Amino acid sequence: MSTESGKISVQTENIFPIIKKWLYSEKDIFLRELISNSTDAISKLKKIALTESFEATEDYKIKITFDQEKRTLSIEDNGIGMSADEIKKYINQIAFSGAEDFIKKYENADNKAGIIGHFGLGFYSSFMVSTKVVIETKSYKKDESAVKWESESGVEFQLSKIEKENRGTKITLFLDSESGEYLDKWKLKELVKKYCDFLPVPILVEEEEANKKTPLWSSSPSSLKKEDYNEFYNYLFPFSGEPHFYVHLNVDYPFRLQGILYFPKLKHELDAAKNGIKLYCNHVFVSDEANELVPQFLTVLKGTIDIPDLPLNVSRSYLQTDPLVKKISSHIIKKIADRLVDDFKKDRDAFEKNWDEISLFVKYGIISDEKFYDAAKPCILFKSSNGNFTTLEEYLERNKEKNENKVFYAPEVESSSSMMELFKSSGLEAVLVDTRIDSHFIQFLEGKNSEVKFQRVDSEITDQVVDKTATNIVDENNQTESDKILEFFKSSLTRDGLEIKVESLKSGEVPSLIILPEYMRRITEMNLGMNQDKSALLKNHTLILNANSKLVRNAYQKSKGLNPEKANLIAEHIYDLARVSSKMLSDSEMGIFLKRSTSILEDLT
Ligand code: ADP
């Protein structure tokens, strides 16, 4: 073969300026593309070596070298190599048809940046950084001679026979004036580490091996121990300690997917916002923004996902619409839920210890994804007022006689409120909820289980907390003591939106309580969030005075002999005690409450 020249395609003439422009911020990826081509060439040869015999040489490797004076950068492998015909076919035709496709899509596209993102420009991305590219290659087949392909523009090429001793391909880039940064060992090593750390072939930058790690996700799960997973986790994310749990993904059909996902111990709430999932394609790093692959609630996960069938240059918009991505996402959701339920069943104690940290994630997942709910529902836990953790099922079973499918609940921060004291001393059980998400979570669970109704402990006075044996003797005016207590407090406390009632409660230790109807509280909380200004809730509330409370009875009795100012002060204070217990005092009201407490104590001392 004498030197052959040719022109590849007319349409491609304008492609390189476009590629350069769009990919400029990502021009590093040319190295990834060339190294992964070399890795493929070695993998192919390894496969062939299983059945054919050929002149085996040294160990498989990829060598990266550069020459600062000549401004050249070379990537050399001892893989399968190419014959002259293969160069024509794979480099001139196939690769360029990719480029042509690109041009066509580019011309008609609205989302031009999105388009470039998922084009496998492969070998041709080397023109992003070069004024000239040379391929010297020799096929593993004995009777093929070595060839040299060179092109200055990416449009015209020359092909000639050469002498080349070793099998494999060497690609030499003559770097352009803006790409001198690649003539630097440190920079090259860094790029190899970033993109090619997990490739199964040693990659030498100026004779120094720059990649080392075996991709743990490709090992068989049964061969791995917890320590291996933890070690790998800390390799990926240094100083992360131990994760809460991990899931090893390993699917062959109907799609190929491998990976390991870790649920980190969250040190700060903000940690959750970081991009923790790294996306790989056949062990080549693609992106650390794999968050489009998993639904939002799973973005707290960290780890690796390897999808061999995804184009190397994936863009976010591509991921959002790809049907493969949807299937992968469903698979991951199911796997995570299964893992949780598994852990729950295997070691409930350990699961309960972790629950505080993972519950927000689980609940958010359940609310936002039907499939996750279906799979994860057996492991939903609540803290109980009896000090243990409970599932909803267990709670309902334990309390079915008393509660009739009602689930009493109280915010955990109010777990020692007067109402909860009364509740516990009356032998009732409530689940304690977390204010951040539980108003939505409870609503969601009710929607799913029509027979279950959540009721806040302070939304009404249930029969079980009322002392039915209390006597109610009427006096000569046909009034009970309760009537008189009511009268006194009504005359002392005048507030818009306040209703006052008297009840004989089972515990004498609770003087007063605030009651808010369930529906009203929910509406207000939905509109304003849990941590709203409490005054919104007080537009319509009930003060319950306990006729069994010594304080309430004394207050009423003694009020007869007191001047009205003092009597009012006591009534106000008892009312405020109820509001303090329900965490319903505003800051300024708290000030008044404290001042009043001081003056009451002064009177006593
Ligand atoms: P892709 O890798 O997506 O197929 P490329 O443009 O990167 O596209 O490469 C085109 C083809 O050229 C490859 O499929 C392969 O057949 C061949 N090729 C590229 N680099 C090498 C190499 N280092 N050794 C052997 N063949 C190669």
XYZ file of C-alpha atoms and ligand atoms in Angstrom:
632
model
C 0.000 0.000 0.000
C 1.369 3.377 -0.978
C 0.298 6.439 0.897
C -3.373 6.945 0.534
C -5.123 10.224 1.117
C -8.747 11.037 1.301
C -11.384 13.316 2.527
C -13.812 11.975 4.976
C -17.008 13.856 4.531
C -17.964 17.321 3.380
C -20.563 17.839 6.064
C -18.110 17.286 8.833
C -15.977 20.249 7.946
C -17.780 22.502 10.312
C -18.101 20.045 13.119
C -14.909 20.639 15.023
C -15.415 24.292 15.764
C -18.813 23.345 17.188
C -17.487 20.490 19.225
C -14.704 22.642 20.519
C -17.081 25.343 21.522
C -19.596 23.145 23.298
C -17.230 20.775 24.940
C -14.661 23.335 25.858
C -15.387 23.226 29.539
C -15.191 19.458 29.414
C -12.290 19.009 27.084
C -10.562 16.702 29.555
C -12.823 13.924 28.374
C -10.747 13.326 25.236
C -8.318 11.445 27.467
C -11.088 9.331 28.923
C -12.285 8.478 25.414
C -8.849 7.456 24.188
C -8.057 5.421 27.287
C -11.364 3.633 27.141
C -10.784 2.796 23.472
C -7.424 1.340 24.482
C -9.021 -0.599 27.307
C -11.614 -1.989 24.895
C -8.833 -2.983 22.516
C -7.121 -4.880 25.328
C -10.357 -6.502 26.503
C -11.074 -7.675 22.977
C -7.644 -9.207 22.742
C -8.065 -10.916 26.092
C -11.237 -12.511 24.788
C -9.559 -13.599 21.588
C -6.700 -15.081 23.601
C -9.169 -17.510 25.128
C -9.745 -19.239 21.800
C -7.002 -18.228 19.357
C -3.302 -18.376 19.832
C -1.239 -15.394 18.798
C 2.106 -14.016 19.647
C 1.648 -13.033 23.241
C 3.946 -10.292 24.388
C 4.327 -8.463 27.685
C 1.583 -7.709 30.180
C -1.347 -5.685 29.028
C -1.030 -2.006 29.745
C -1.722 1.497 28.566
C 1.126 4.000 28.493
C 0.706 7.731 28.499
C 3.765 9.809 27.615
C 4.368 13.379 26.548
C 7.066 15.550 25.061
C 7.004 19.151 26.180
C 9.180 20.428 23.344
C 7.287 18.791 20.542
C 4.012 19.398 22.386
C 2.920 15.836 21.823
C 0.877 13.537 24.030
C 0.719 9.814 23.297
C -1.607 7.085 24.452
C -0.335 3.647 23.632
C -1.822 0.221 24.213
C -0.866 -3.350 23.447
C -4.396 -4.355 22.566
C -5.953 -5.761 19.439
C -4.634 -3.093 17.048
C -6.142 -2.251 13.651
C -5.394 -3.281 10.102
C -5.548 -0.733 7.292
C -9.027 -1.932 6.429
C -10.138 -1.627 10.021
C -8.828 1.919 10.218
C -10.839 2.784 7.125
C -13.900 1.164 8.535
C -13.755 2.176 12.174
C -11.989 5.487 12.071
C -12.927 6.957 8.722
C -16.434 5.662 8.363
C -18.022 4.687 11.618
C -16.573 7.390 13.755
C -17.397 10.014 11.180
C -20.908 8.820 10.729
C -21.245 9.489 14.447
C -20.038 12.998 13.820
C -22.429 13.412 10.903
C -25.325 12.266 13.019
C -24.272 14.800 15.484
C -24.363 17.601 12.927
C -27.841 16.620 11.773
C -29.265 16.553 15.256
C -27.422 19.692 16.146
C -28.901 21.668 13.288
C -32.500 20.967 14.225
C -32.209 20.859 17.936
C -33.702 23.247 20.415
C -31.533 21.988 23.188
C -28.116 22.160 21.615
C -26.148 21.788 24.819
C -28.170 18.701 25.699
C -27.449 17.125 22.340
C -23.716 17.358 22.461
C -23.806 15.836 25.885
C -24.801 12.408 24.743
C -22.844 11.976 21.585
C -20.179 9.365 21.709
C -17.603 11.328 19.823
C -14.994 8.883 20.963
C -11.735 9.072 19.117
C -12.647 12.346 17.427
C -12.771 14.212 20.678
C -8.956 14.216 20.382
C -9.330 16.986 17.806
C -10.720 19.150 20.572
C -7.190 19.654 21.843
C -4.985 18.914 18.821
C -3.794 20.427 15.595
C -2.826 17.016 14.327
C -3.556 13.439 15.365
C -1.523 10.404 14.365
C -2.525 6.774 14.802
C 0.129 4.113 14.516
C -1.294 0.679 14.850
C -0.538 -2.952 14.270
C -3.144 -5.656 14.336
C -2.693 -8.792 16.398
C -3.175 -10.752 13.181
C 0.230 -11.891 11.958
C -0.253 -11.192 8.268
C -1.414 -7.595 8.679
C 1.154 -4.871 8.375
C 1.310 -1.856 10.610
C -0.306 1.383 9.439
C -0.154 5.040 10.187
C -3.127 7.339 9.904
C -2.746 11.049 10.261
C -5.048 13.974 10.032
C -4.589 17.652 10.716
C -8.117 18.787 10.449
C -10.126 15.750 11.252
C -11.457 16.136 7.741
C -8.601 14.990 5.520
C -6.470 12.010 6.328
C -3.435 10.148 5.087
C -2.916 6.469 5.516
C 0.406 4.684 4.987
C 2.192 1.483 5.772
C 4.849 1.691 8.448
C 7.193 -0.485 10.404
C 5.972 -1.010 13.931
C 7.470 -3.551 16.205
C 4.766 -4.111 18.761
C 1.181 -5.090 18.378
C -1.331 -2.449 19.472
C -2.173 1.185 18.897
C -0.352 4.398 19.652
C -2.233 7.621 19.284
C -0.198 10.804 19.266
C -1.807 14.192 19.676
C -0.048 17.374 18.613
C -1.582 19.641 21.171
C -2.902 23.019 20.100
C -1.803 26.276 21.673
C -4.621 26.236 24.222
C -4.004 22.723 25.478
C -0.523 22.888 26.930
C -1.953 21.899 30.319
C -1.850 18.249 29.260
C 1.934 18.308 29.033
C 2.056 17.806 32.737
C 2.470 14.584 34.630
C 0.474 15.710 37.627
C -2.482 16.813 35.515
C -2.466 13.566 33.540
C -2.282 11.456 36.658
C -5.148 13.370 38.143
C -7.288 12.791 35.069
C -6.472 9.094 34.987
C -7.414 8.851 38.640
C -10.669 10.681 38.063
C -11.882 8.856 34.987
C -9.988 5.598 34.813
C -9.221 4.597 38.371
C -11.315 1.450 38.127
C -10.218 0.234 34.717
C -8.951 -3.318 34.768
C -5.722 -2.435 32.931
C -2.704 -0.661 34.443
C -2.414 2.871 33.094
C 1.083 4.308 33.297
C 1.710 8.016 33.140
C 5.400 8.388 32.334
C 6.024 4.875 33.713
C 4.121 5.503 36.944
C 0.960 3.550 37.506
C -1.831 6.058 38.005
C -4.852 3.833 38.526
C -5.073 1.197 41.132
C -8.404 0.271 42.378
C -10.330 -2.822 41.505
C -13.964 -1.920 41.076
C -15.559 -3.639 44.035
C -18.975 -3.445 42.429
C -17.898 -5.977 39.808
C -16.931 -8.549 42.402
C -19.473 -11.129 43.348
C -21.394 -10.034 46.462
C -20.924 -13.454 48.060
C -17.163 -13.039 47.954
C -17.249 -9.767 49.855
C -17.340 -8.970 53.525
C -18.695 -5.969 55.331
C -15.115 -4.729 55.808
C -14.551 -4.772 52.046
C -17.615 -2.609 51.539
C -16.595 -0.215 54.282
C -13.069 0.037 52.981
C -14.324 0.799 49.491
C -16.748 3.366 50.844
C -13.892 5.199 52.513
C -11.809 4.933 49.385
C -14.553 6.702 47.440
C -15.418 9.138 50.200
C -12.537 9.554 52.605
C -13.256 9.942 56.321
C -16.855 8.833 56.003
C -16.704 6.203 58.724
C -19.192 3.403 58.495
C -22.362 3.723 56.474
C -25.750 2.829 57.924
C -26.176 0.191 55.283
C -25.157 -0.635 51.750
C -26.779 -2.296 48.789
C -24.867 -4.174 46.136
C -26.593 -3.906 42.775
C -25.903 -6.667 40.321
C -28.280 -7.125 37.415
C -27.738 -8.854 34.074
C -31.199 -8.922 32.703
C -33.320 -7.178 31.373
C -30.651 -4.505 31.676
C -27.114 -4.476 32.879
C -26.405 -2.663 36.083
C -23.773 -2.974 38.743
C -22.980 -0.782 41.647
C -22.800 -0.286 45.366
C -24.898 2.279 47.126
C -24.271 3.364 50.680
C -26.555 5.137 53.066
C -24.207 7.503 54.871
C -24.307 8.544 58.471
C -25.406 12.102 58.001
C -23.366 14.513 60.007
C -25.247 17.504 58.790
C -28.520 17.817 57.107
C -26.652 19.526 54.287
C -24.693 16.399 53.472
C -27.772 15.091 51.819
C -27.597 17.736 49.142
C -24.199 16.702 47.816
C -23.821 14.591 44.726
C -22.775 11.308 46.127
C -23.529 8.849 43.354
C -20.826 8.404 40.763
C -21.852 7.092 37.393
C -19.625 4.706 35.467
C -19.885 3.052 32.112
C -17.863 -0.141 31.968
C -15.686 1.067 34.840
C -15.006 4.404 33.169
C -16.101 7.335 35.239
C -18.779 9.359 33.490
C -20.187 11.802 35.957
C -20.743 12.445 39.618
C -24.128 13.838 38.894
C -25.919 10.556 38.612
C -28.760 11.999 40.576
C -31.087 11.841 37.591
C -30.799 8.102 37.854
C -32.434 7.886 41.214
C -35.511 9.653 42.526
C -34.903 12.676 44.673
C -35.336 10.962 47.992
C -32.536 8.570 47.160
C -30.016 11.280 46.455
C -28.743 10.993 50.020
C -27.163 7.744 48.903
C -23.509 7.613 47.988
C -21.613 5.149 45.890
C -21.190 3.916 42.365
C -23.490 2.873 39.576
C -22.093 1.233 36.484
C -24.319 1.036 33.423
C -22.478 -0.480 30.468
C -25.253 0.352 28.023
C -25.305 4.046 28.657
C -23.467 6.266 26.190
C -20.306 7.657 27.745
C -21.285 11.249 27.193
C -24.607 11.268 28.902
C -26.320 14.500 29.594
C -28.860 15.248 32.250
C -31.685 15.778 29.777
C -30.846 12.436 28.218
C -31.047 10.658 31.538
C -34.395 12.199 32.329
C -36.049 10.765 29.259
C -34.281 7.465 28.780
C -36.543 4.437 29.404
C -33.573 2.400 30.570
C -32.991 4.976 33.275
C -36.585 4.595 34.503
C -36.160 0.842 34.814
C -32.893 1.251 36.613
C -34.430 3.735 38.974
C -37.280 1.346 39.824
C -34.824 -1.421 40.418
C -32.787 0.693 42.805
C -35.889 1.806 44.703
C -36.964 -1.791 45.180
C -33.507 -2.899 46.246
C -33.169 -0.202 48.861
C -36.602 -0.940 50.297
C -35.876 -4.675 50.374
C -32.635 -4.026 52.149
C -34.374 -1.962 54.812
C -37.031 -4.594 55.394
C -34.355 -7.266 55.508
C -32.341 -5.417 58.119
C -35.499 -4.766 60.071
C -36.359 -8.452 60.149
C -32.850 -9.698 60.800
C -31.811 -7.375 63.587
C -34.580 -5.182 64.818
C -32.545 -3.752 67.692
C -29.878 -2.445 65.366
C -32.525 -1.172 62.992
C -34.213 0.724 65.792
C -30.920 2.306 66.791
C -30.516 3.633 63.279
C -34.102 4.660 62.886
C -33.683 8.257 64.039
C -31.150 8.876 61.331
C -32.836 7.084 58.488
C -36.462 7.752 59.288
C -36.676 11.095 57.562
C -35.372 9.512 54.400
C -37.672 6.496 54.642
C -40.735 8.641 55.269
C -39.895 11.050 52.510
C -39.370 8.105 50.176
C -42.665 6.585 51.172
C -44.561 9.783 50.567
C -42.922 10.469 47.245
C -42.824 7.031 45.686
C -45.606 4.489 45.587
C -43.292 1.592 44.820
C -41.045 2.462 47.694
C -44.039 2.613 50.003
C -45.264 -0.799 48.886
C -41.900 -2.399 49.437
C -40.803 -0.558 52.566
C -44.017 -0.364 54.562
C -43.267 -3.331 56.842
C -40.360 -1.486 58.391
C -42.028 1.802 59.259
C -41.423 2.483 62.917
C -42.821 4.901 65.405
C -41.559 5.768 68.826
C -44.153 4.920 71.385
C -45.015 6.811 74.541
C -44.245 3.548 76.362
C -40.584 4.038 75.509
C -40.270 1.397 72.798
C -40.461 1.425 69.035
C -43.543 0.049 67.403
C -44.933 -0.606 63.962
C -48.392 0.648 63.236
C -49.663 -2.903 63.065
C -48.283 -3.756 66.479
C -49.715 -0.570 67.929
C -53.176 -1.250 66.562
C -53.072 -4.832 67.734
C -52.025 -3.830 71.262
C -54.632 -1.116 71.527
C -57.486 -2.491 69.500
C -59.906 -2.736 72.383
C -59.250 0.717 73.732
C -58.692 2.672 70.538
C -60.917 1.254 67.802
C -58.337 1.689 65.025
C -57.469 5.138 66.237
C -53.809 5.922 66.432
C -53.117 8.524 69.057
C -50.106 10.638 68.343
C -48.175 13.513 69.842
C -45.117 15.398 68.692
C -42.046 13.972 70.319
C -41.149 17.413 71.678
C -44.387 17.329 73.625
C -43.842 13.861 75.029
C -43.872 15.145 78.595
C -46.768 17.551 78.226
C -49.577 17.455 80.782
C -51.726 15.727 78.217
C -49.187 12.968 77.740
C -48.866 12.554 81.516
C -52.596 12.152 81.724
C -52.576 9.795 78.782
C -49.949 7.541 80.214
C -51.441 7.488 83.673
C -54.774 6.504 82.118
C -53.069 3.481 80.531
C -53.156 4.848 77.002
C -50.426 4.695 74.412
C -49.556 7.266 71.769
C -46.992 7.264 69.001
C -44.520 10.122 69.073
C -44.007 11.937 65.828
C -41.326 14.076 64.353
C -42.422 17.550 63.480
C -40.422 17.853 60.256
C -42.343 15.496 58.071
C -44.950 13.665 60.079
C -47.944 15.863 59.431
C -47.616 14.866 55.772
C -46.637 11.324 56.582
C -49.658 10.742 58.792
C -51.940 12.187 56.169
C -50.354 9.883 53.627
C -50.778 6.773 55.763
C -54.426 7.610 56.369
C -54.924 7.899 52.642
C -53.450 4.440 52.197
C -55.292 2.709 55.041
C -58.865 3.906 55.207
C -59.438 2.031 58.453
C -56.672 3.859 60.297
C -57.273 7.285 61.746
C -54.626 9.354 63.437
C -55.749 11.528 66.275
C -53.600 13.954 68.180
C -53.780 13.316 71.902
C -54.889 16.883 72.544
C -57.552 17.108 69.887
C -60.309 16.044 72.243
C -60.820 14.654 75.706
C -61.295 10.955 75.096
C -63.477 9.013 77.470
C -60.543 7.004 78.755
C -58.971 9.984 80.485
C -62.141 11.093 82.253
C -62.860 9.962 85.768
C -66.375 8.542 85.478
C -66.652 7.954 89.205
C -66.411 11.627 90.083
C -69.445 12.761 92.010
C -71.289 15.831 90.967
C -73.411 16.982 93.812
C -75.665 19.956 93.106
C -76.113 22.748 95.623
C -79.129 24.821 96.533
C -78.761 26.827 93.285
C -78.768 23.597 91.309
C -75.059 24.078 90.537
C -72.306 21.474 90.702
C -68.801 22.410 91.777
C -67.746 22.067 88.147
C -70.360 24.621 87.169
C -68.963 27.025 89.673
C -65.376 26.467 88.635
C -66.471 27.149 85.079
C -68.214 30.316 86.076
C -65.175 31.629 87.889
C -62.775 30.967 84.999
C -65.205 32.295 82.433
C -65.499 35.556 84.262
C -61.730 35.845 84.738
C -60.553 34.818 81.288
C -61.947 36.635 78.347
C -60.332 35.837 75.055
C -61.574 35.699 71.506
C -61.695 32.141 70.253
C -61.405 30.598 73.720
C -63.913 28.108 74.991
C -63.674 26.821 78.573
C -64.817 23.446 79.887
C -64.482 21.608 83.145
C -63.861 17.859 83.313
C -62.960 15.429 86.059
C -59.792 13.883 84.744
C -58.208 10.668 85.916
C -55.038 12.345 87.091
C -55.275 15.037 89.742
C -51.816 16.281 88.863
C -52.917 17.969 85.655
C -54.652 21.288 86.330
C -55.457 22.428 82.825
C -55.146 21.439 79.192
C -55.554 23.031 75.788
C -57.615 21.190 73.204
C -57.563 21.919 69.492
C -59.786 20.062 67.027
C -57.778 17.701 64.824
C -59.020 19.026 61.501
C -58.301 22.607 62.471
C -54.805 21.868 63.579
C -54.080 19.950 60.395
C -55.368 22.691 58.162
C -53.381 25.319 59.992
C -50.258 23.173 60.003
C -50.602 22.315 56.340
C -50.895 25.975 55.497
C -48.268 27.314 57.803
C -45.946 24.407 58.501
C -45.399 22.830 61.871
C -43.275 25.604 63.271
C -45.642 28.423 62.641
C -46.544 31.176 65.028
C -48.783 29.400 67.513
C -51.190 32.296 67.733
C -52.741 31.055 64.483
C -53.756 27.908 66.296
C -55.352 29.822 69.120
C -58.093 31.304 66.977
C -60.284 28.480 68.099
C -59.214 26.548 71.178
C -60.634 25.011 74.317
C -59.277 25.219 77.835
C -60.075 22.146 79.893
C -59.983 22.664 83.645
C -59.598 19.577 85.750
C -62.178 19.407 88.522
C -59.986 16.749 90.137
C -57.038 19.087 90.388
C -56.301 20.451 93.799
C -54.938 23.611 92.245
C -58.074 24.277 90.225
C -60.408 23.625 93.132
C -58.353 25.718 95.539
C -58.087 28.530 93.070
C -61.818 28.658 92.716
C -62.461 28.312 96.455
C -59.962 30.982 97.441
C -60.949 33.346 94.693
C -64.070 34.185 96.658
C -62.016 35.927 99.319
C -59.525 37.580 96.960
C -59.705 40.891 95.226
C -60.701 40.426 91.573
C -57.228 41.388 90.358
C -55.553 38.558 92.267
C -58.295 36.102 91.311
C -57.740 36.985 87.632
C -54.029 36.536 88.015
C -54.505 32.977 89.277
C -56.928 32.120 86.473
C -54.519 33.561 83.917
C -51.712 31.546 85.358
C -53.600 28.272 85.221
C -54.536 29.013 81.634
C -50.903 29.758 80.833
C -49.785 26.509 82.474
C -51.890 24.666 79.921
C -50.394 26.705 77.093
C -46.843 26.211 78.320
C -47.457 22.485 78.396
C -48.750 22.589 74.796
C -45.851 24.826 73.761
C -48.246 27.537 72.792
C -46.843 30.627 74.423
C -45.301 33.250 72.207
C -42.029 34.810 73.307
C -43.733 37.910 74.673
C -46.350 35.832 76.477
C -43.574 33.769 77.963
C -42.146 36.990 79.407
C -45.456 37.798 81.058
C -45.724 34.245 82.352
C -42.294 34.411 83.944
C -42.984 37.771 85.581
C -46.231 36.475 86.975
C -44.500 33.328 88.263
C -42.012 35.498 90.078
C -44.657 37.604 91.758
C -46.603 34.495 92.804
C -43.470 33.071 94.379
C -42.787 36.403 96.080
C -46.208 36.190 97.690
C -45.377 32.708 98.960
C -41.992 33.563 100.400
P -16.418 4.040 19.830
O -15.290 3.783 20.783
O -17.599 4.648 20.458
O -16.727 2.853 18.978
P -14.470 5.702 18.569
O -14.554 6.808 17.596
O -13.799 6.057 19.842
O -15.914 5.173 18.816
O -13.683 4.517 17.940
C -14.118 3.913 16.746
C -13.559 2.520 16.601
O -12.172 2.568 16.316
C -13.657 1.647 17.839
O -14.929 1.047 17.949
C -12.572 0.614 17.574
O -13.034 -0.405 16.708
C -11.534 1.438 16.848
N -10.502 1.870 17.788
C -10.401 3.082 18.388
N -9.323 3.129 19.204
C -8.728 1.916 19.145
C -7.569 1.315 19.747
N -6.817 1.981 20.624
N -7.261 0.046 19.402
C -8.021 -0.643 18.546
N -9.122 -0.146 17.951
C -9.476 1.110 18.216
